[in-house]
Short mmCIF file of N, CA and C in Angstrom, two decimals:
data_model
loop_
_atom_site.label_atom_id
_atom_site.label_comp_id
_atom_site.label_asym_id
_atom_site.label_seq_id
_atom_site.Cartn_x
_atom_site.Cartn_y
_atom_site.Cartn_z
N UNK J 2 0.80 -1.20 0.00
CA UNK J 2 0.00 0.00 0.00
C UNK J 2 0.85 1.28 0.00
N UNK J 3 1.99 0.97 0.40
CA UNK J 3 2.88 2.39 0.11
C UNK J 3 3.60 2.49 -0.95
N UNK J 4 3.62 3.84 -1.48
CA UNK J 4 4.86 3.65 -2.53
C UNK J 4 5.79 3.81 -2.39
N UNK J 5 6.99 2.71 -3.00
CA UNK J 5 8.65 2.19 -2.98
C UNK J 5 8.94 4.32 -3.46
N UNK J 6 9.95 4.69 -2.31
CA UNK J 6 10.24 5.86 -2.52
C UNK J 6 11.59 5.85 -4.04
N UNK J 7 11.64 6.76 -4.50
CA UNK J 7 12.08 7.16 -5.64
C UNK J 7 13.75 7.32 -5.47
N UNK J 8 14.79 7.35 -5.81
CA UNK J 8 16.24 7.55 -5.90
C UNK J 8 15.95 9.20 -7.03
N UNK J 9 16.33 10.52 -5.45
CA UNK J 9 16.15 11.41 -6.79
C UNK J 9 18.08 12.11 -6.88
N UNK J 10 18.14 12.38 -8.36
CA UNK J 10 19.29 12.55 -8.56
C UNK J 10 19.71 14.25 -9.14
N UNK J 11 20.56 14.01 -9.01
CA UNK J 11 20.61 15.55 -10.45
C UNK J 11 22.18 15.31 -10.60
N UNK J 12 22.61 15.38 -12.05
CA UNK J 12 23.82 15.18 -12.79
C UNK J 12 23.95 16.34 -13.21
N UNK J 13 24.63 16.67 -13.12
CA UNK J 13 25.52 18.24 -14.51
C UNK J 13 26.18 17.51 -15.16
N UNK J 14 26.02 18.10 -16.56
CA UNK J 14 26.97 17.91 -17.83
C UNK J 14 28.17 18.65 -17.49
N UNK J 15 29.14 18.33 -17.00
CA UNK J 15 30.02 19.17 -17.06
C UNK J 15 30.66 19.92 -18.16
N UNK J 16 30.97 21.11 -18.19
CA UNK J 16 31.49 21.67 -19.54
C UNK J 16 33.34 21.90 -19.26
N UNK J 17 33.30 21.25 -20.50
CA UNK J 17 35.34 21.05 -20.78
C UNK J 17 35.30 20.23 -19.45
N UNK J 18 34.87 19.50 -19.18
CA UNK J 18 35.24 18.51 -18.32
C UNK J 18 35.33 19.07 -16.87
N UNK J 19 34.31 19.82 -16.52
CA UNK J 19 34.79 20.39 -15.22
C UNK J 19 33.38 21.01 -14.70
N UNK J 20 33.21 21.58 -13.35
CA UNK J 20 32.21 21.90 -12.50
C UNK J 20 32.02 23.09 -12.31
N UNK J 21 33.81 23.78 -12.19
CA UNK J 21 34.28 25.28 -11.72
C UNK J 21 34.39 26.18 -13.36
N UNK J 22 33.89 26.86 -13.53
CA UNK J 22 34.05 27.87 -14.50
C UNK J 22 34.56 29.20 -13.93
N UNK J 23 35.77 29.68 -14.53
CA UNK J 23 36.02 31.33 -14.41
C UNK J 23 35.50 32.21 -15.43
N UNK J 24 34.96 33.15 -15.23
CA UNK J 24 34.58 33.93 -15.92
C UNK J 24 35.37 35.23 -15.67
N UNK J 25 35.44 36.12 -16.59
CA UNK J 25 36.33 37.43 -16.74
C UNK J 25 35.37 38.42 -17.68
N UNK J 26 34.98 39.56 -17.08
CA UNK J 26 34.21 40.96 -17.19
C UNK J 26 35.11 41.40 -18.35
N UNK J 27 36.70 41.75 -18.11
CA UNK J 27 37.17 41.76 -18.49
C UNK J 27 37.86 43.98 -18.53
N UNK J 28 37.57 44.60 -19.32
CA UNK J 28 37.52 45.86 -18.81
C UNK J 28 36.08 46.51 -18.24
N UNK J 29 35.99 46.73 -17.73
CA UNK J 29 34.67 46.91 -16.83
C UNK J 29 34.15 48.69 -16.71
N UNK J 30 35.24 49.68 -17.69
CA UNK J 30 35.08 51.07 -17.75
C UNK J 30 33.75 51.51 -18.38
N UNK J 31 33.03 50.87 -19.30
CA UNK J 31 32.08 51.07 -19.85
C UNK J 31 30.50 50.23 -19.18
N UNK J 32 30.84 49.17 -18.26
CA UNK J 32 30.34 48.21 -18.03
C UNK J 32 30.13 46.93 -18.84
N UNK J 33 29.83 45.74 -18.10
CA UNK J 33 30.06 44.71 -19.10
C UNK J 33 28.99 43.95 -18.30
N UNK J 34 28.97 42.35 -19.50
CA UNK J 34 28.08 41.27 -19.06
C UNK J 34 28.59 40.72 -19.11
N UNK J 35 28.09 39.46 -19.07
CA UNK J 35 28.97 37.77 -19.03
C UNK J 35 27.67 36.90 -18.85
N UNK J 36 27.07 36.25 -19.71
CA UNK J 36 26.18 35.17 -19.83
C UNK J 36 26.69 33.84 -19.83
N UNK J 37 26.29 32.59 -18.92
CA UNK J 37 27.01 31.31 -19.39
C UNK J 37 25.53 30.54 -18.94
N UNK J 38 25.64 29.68 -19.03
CA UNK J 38 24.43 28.49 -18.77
C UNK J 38 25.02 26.93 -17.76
N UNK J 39 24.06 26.08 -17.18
CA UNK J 39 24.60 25.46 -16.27
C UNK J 39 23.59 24.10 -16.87
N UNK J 40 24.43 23.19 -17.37
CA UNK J 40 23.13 22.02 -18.13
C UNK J 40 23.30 20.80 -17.02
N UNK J 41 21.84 20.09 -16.72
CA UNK J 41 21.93 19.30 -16.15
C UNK J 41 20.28 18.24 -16.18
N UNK J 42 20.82 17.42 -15.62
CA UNK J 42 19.63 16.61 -15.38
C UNK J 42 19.20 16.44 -14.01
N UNK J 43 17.98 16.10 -14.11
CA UNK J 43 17.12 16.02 -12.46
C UNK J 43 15.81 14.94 -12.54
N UNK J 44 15.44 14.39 -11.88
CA UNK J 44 14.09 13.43 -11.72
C UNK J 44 13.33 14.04 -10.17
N UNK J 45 13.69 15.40 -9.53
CA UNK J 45 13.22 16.08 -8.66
C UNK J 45 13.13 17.43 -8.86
N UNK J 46 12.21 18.08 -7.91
CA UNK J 46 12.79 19.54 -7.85
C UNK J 46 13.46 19.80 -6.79
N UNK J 47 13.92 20.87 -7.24
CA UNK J 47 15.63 21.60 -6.44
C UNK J 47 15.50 22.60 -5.81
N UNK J 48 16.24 23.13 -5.35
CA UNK J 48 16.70 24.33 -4.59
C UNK J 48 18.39 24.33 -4.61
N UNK J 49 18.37 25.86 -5.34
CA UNK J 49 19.61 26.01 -6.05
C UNK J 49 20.37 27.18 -4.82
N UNK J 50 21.00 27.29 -3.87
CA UNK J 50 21.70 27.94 -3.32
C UNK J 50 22.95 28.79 -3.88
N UNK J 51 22.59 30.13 -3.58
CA UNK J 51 24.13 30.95 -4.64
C UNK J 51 24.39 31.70 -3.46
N UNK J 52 25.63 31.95 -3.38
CA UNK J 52 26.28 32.44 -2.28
C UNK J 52 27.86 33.18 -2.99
N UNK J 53 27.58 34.81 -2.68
CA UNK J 53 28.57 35.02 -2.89
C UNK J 53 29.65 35.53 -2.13
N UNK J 54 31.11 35.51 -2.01
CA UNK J 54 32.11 35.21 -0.94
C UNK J 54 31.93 36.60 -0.73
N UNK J 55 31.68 37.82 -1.62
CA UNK J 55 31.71 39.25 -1.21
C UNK J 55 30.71 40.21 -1.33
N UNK J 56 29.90 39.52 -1.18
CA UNK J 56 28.10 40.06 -1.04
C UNK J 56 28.14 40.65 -2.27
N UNK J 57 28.50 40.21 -3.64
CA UNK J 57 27.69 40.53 -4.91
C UNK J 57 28.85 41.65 -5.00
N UNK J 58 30.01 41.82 -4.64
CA UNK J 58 31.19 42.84 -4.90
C UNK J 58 32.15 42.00 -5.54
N UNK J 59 32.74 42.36 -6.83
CA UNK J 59 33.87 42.80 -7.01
C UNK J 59 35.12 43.23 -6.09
N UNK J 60 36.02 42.44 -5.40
CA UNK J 60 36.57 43.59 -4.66
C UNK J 60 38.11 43.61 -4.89
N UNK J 61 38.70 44.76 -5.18
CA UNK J 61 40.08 44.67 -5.77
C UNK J 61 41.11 43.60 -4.66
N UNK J 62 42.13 43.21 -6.26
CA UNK J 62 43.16 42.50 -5.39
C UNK J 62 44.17 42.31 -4.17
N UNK J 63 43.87 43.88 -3.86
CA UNK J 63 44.52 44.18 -2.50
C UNK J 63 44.06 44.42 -1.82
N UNK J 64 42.99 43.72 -1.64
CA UNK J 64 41.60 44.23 -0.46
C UNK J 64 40.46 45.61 -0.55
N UNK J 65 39.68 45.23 0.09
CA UNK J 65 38.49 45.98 -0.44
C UNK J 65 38.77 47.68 -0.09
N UNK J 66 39.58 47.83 0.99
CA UNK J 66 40.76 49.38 0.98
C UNK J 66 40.98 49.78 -0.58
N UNK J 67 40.84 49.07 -1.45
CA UNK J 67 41.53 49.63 -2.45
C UNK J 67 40.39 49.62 -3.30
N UNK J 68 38.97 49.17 -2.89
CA UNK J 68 37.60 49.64 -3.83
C UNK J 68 36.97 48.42 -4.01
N UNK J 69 36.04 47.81 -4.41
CA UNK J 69 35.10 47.20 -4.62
C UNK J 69 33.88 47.96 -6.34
N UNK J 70 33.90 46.63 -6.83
CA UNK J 70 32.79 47.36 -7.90
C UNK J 70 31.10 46.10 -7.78
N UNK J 71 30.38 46.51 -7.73
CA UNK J 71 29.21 45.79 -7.35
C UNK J 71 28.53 45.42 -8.56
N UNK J 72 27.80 44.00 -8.54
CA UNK J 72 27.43 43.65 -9.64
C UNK J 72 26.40 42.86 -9.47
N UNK J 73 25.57 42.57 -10.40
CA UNK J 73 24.08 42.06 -10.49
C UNK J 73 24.14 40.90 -10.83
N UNK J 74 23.58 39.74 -10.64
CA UNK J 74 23.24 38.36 -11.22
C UNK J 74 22.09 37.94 -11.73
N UNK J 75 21.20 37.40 -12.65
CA UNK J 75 20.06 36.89 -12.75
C UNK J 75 20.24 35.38 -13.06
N UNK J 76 19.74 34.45 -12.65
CA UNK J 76 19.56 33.18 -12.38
C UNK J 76 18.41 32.54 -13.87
N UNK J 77 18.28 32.23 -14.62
CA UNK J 77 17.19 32.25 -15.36
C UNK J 77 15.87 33.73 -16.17
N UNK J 78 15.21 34.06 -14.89
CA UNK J 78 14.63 35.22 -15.43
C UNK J 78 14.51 35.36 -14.03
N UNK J 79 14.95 35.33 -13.05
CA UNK J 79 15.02 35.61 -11.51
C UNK J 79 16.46 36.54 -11.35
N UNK J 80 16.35 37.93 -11.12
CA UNK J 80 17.40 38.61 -10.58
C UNK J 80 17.81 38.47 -8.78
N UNK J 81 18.88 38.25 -8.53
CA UNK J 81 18.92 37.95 -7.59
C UNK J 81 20.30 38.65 -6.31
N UNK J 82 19.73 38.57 -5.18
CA UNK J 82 20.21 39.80 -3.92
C UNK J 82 21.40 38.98 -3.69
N UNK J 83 22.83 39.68 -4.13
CA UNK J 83 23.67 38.46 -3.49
C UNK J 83 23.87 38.92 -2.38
N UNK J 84 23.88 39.61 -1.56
CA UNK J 84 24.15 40.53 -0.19
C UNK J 84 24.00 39.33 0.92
N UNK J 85 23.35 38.47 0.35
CA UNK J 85 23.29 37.64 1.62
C UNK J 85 22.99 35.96 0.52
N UNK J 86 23.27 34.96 1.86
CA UNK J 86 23.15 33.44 0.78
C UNK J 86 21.28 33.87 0.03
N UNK J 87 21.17 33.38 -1.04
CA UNK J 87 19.95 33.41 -2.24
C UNK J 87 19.55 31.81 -1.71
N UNK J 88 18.08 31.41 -1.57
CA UNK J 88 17.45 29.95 -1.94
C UNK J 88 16.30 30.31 -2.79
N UNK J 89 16.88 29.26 -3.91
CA UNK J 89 15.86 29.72 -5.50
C UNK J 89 15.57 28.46 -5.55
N UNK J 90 14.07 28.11 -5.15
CA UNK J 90 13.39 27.09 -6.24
C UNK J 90 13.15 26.46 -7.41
N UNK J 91 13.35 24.93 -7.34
CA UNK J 91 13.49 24.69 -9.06
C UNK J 91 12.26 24.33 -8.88
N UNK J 92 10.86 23.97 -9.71
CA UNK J 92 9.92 22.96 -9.77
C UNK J 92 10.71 21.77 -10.41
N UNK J 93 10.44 20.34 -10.32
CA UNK J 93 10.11 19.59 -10.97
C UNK J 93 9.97 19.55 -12.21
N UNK J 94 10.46 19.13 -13.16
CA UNK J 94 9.97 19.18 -14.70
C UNK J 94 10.14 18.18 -15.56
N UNK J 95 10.74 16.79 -15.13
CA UNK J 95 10.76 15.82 -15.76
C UNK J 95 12.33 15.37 -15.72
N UNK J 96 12.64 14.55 -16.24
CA UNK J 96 14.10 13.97 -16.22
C UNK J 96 14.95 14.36 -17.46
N UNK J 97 14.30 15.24 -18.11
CA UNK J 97 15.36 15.75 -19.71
C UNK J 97 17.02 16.68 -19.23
N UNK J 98 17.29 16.79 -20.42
CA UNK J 98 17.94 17.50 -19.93
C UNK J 98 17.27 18.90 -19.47
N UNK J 99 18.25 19.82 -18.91
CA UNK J 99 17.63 21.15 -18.69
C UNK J 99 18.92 22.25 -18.82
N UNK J 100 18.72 23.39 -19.18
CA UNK J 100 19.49 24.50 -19.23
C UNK J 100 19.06 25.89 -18.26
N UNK J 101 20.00 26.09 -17.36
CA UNK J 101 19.59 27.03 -16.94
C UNK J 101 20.55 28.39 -17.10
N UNK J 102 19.96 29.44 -17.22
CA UNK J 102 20.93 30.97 -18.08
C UNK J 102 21.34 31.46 -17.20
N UNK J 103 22.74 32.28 -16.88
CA UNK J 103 22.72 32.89 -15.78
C UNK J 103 23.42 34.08 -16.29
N UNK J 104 23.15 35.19 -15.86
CA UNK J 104 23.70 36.74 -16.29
C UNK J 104 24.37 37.31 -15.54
N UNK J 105 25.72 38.05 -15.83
CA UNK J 105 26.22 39.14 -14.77
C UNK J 105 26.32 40.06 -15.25
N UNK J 106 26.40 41.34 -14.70
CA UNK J 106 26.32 42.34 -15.17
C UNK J 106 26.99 43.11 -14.23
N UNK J 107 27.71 44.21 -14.90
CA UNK J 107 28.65 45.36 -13.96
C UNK J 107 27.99 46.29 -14.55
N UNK J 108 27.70 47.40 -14.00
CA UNK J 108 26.75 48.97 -14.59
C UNK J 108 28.50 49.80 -15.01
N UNK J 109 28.92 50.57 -15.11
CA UNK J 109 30.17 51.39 -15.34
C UNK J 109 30.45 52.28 -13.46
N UNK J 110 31.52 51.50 -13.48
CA UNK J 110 31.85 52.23 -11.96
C UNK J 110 32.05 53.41 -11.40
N UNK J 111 32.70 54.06 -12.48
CA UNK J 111 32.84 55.59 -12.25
C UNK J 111 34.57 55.22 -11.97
N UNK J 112 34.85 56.21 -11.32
CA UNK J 112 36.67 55.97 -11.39
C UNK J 112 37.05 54.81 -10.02
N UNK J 113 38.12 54.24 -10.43
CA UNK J 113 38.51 52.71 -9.69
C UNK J 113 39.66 52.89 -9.41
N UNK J 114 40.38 52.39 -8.20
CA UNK J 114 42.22 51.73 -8.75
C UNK J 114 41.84 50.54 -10.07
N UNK J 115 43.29 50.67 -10.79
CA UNK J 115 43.50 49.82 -11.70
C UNK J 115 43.81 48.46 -11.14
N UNK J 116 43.79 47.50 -11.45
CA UNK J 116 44.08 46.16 -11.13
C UNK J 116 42.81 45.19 -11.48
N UNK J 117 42.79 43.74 -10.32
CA UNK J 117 42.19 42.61 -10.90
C UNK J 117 40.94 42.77 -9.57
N UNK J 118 39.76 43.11 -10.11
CA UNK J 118 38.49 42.64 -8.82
C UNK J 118 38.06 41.39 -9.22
N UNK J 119 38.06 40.81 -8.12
CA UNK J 119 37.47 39.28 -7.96
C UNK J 119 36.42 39.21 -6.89
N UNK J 120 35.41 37.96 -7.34
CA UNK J 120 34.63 37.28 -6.57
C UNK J 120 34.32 36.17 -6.53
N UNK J 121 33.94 35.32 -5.68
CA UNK J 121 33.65 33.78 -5.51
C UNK J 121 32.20 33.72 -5.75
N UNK J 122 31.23 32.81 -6.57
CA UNK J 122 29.87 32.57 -5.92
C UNK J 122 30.29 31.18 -6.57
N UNK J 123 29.48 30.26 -5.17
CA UNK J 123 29.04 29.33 -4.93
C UNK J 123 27.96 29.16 -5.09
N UNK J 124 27.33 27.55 -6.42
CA UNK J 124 25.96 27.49 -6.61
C UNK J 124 25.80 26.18 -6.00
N UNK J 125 24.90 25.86 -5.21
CA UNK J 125 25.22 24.34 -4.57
C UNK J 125 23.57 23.93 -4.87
N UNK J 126 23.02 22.78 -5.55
CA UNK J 126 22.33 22.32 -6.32
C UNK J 126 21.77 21.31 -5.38
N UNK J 127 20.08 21.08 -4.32
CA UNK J 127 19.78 20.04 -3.82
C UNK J 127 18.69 19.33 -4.25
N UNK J 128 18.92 18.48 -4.45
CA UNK J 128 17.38 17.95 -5.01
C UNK J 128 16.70 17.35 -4.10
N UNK J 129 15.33 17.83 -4.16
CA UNK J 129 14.14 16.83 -2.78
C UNK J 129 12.90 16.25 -3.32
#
């Protein structure tokens, strides 16, 4: 009378053989984007956790003393607050593959030190 519970999974295709992607803005004086996509499979729905190491900053290579440039993410068609950890709902949608879009965006900073701003986000993928 009960039903045998389900094994739920989710696989990523990894791209070039890997999990971690760097991405590079690249000159950032005018502002810039950076679009990439994240393909995977699922037989559940998810909850996709993004977390970024500097609350959605840019922050130069010699510490944030030396400036920070702030930047936007959208997740699919969901823009999202990195200021603090994000939990984004997947529904359910079948076991195909799936693609999901993700956008960054820098607006033009106004004047900066020169050098390299970096940030970490972490997307950690659960299925239930």
């Amino acid at each position: 009378p009960y039903p045998f519970p389900r094994d739920l999974f989710a696989k990523f295709v990894a791209e070039n053989g890997g999990t971690v992607r760097q991405l590079d803005f690249g000159d950032v004086t005018d502002g810039a984007t950076i679009r990439t996509s994240v393909f995977y499979r699922t037989n559940a729905a998810m909850t996709i956790t993004v977390q970024s190491q500097n609350g959605g900053r840019l922050v130069h290579e010699s510490g944030p003393s030396f400036g920070y440039i702030s930047y936007q993410m959208t997740y699919g068609a969901t823009p999202l607050n990195l200021s603090s950890i994000v939990q984004l709902p997947l529904p359910e949608v079948g076991s195909g593959m799936r693609r999901d879009d993700i956008e960054l965006r820098v607006a033009p900073p106004g004047p900066q030190y020169g050098g390299r701003y970096r940030d970490v986000l972490m997307l950690t993928y659960t299925a239930f």
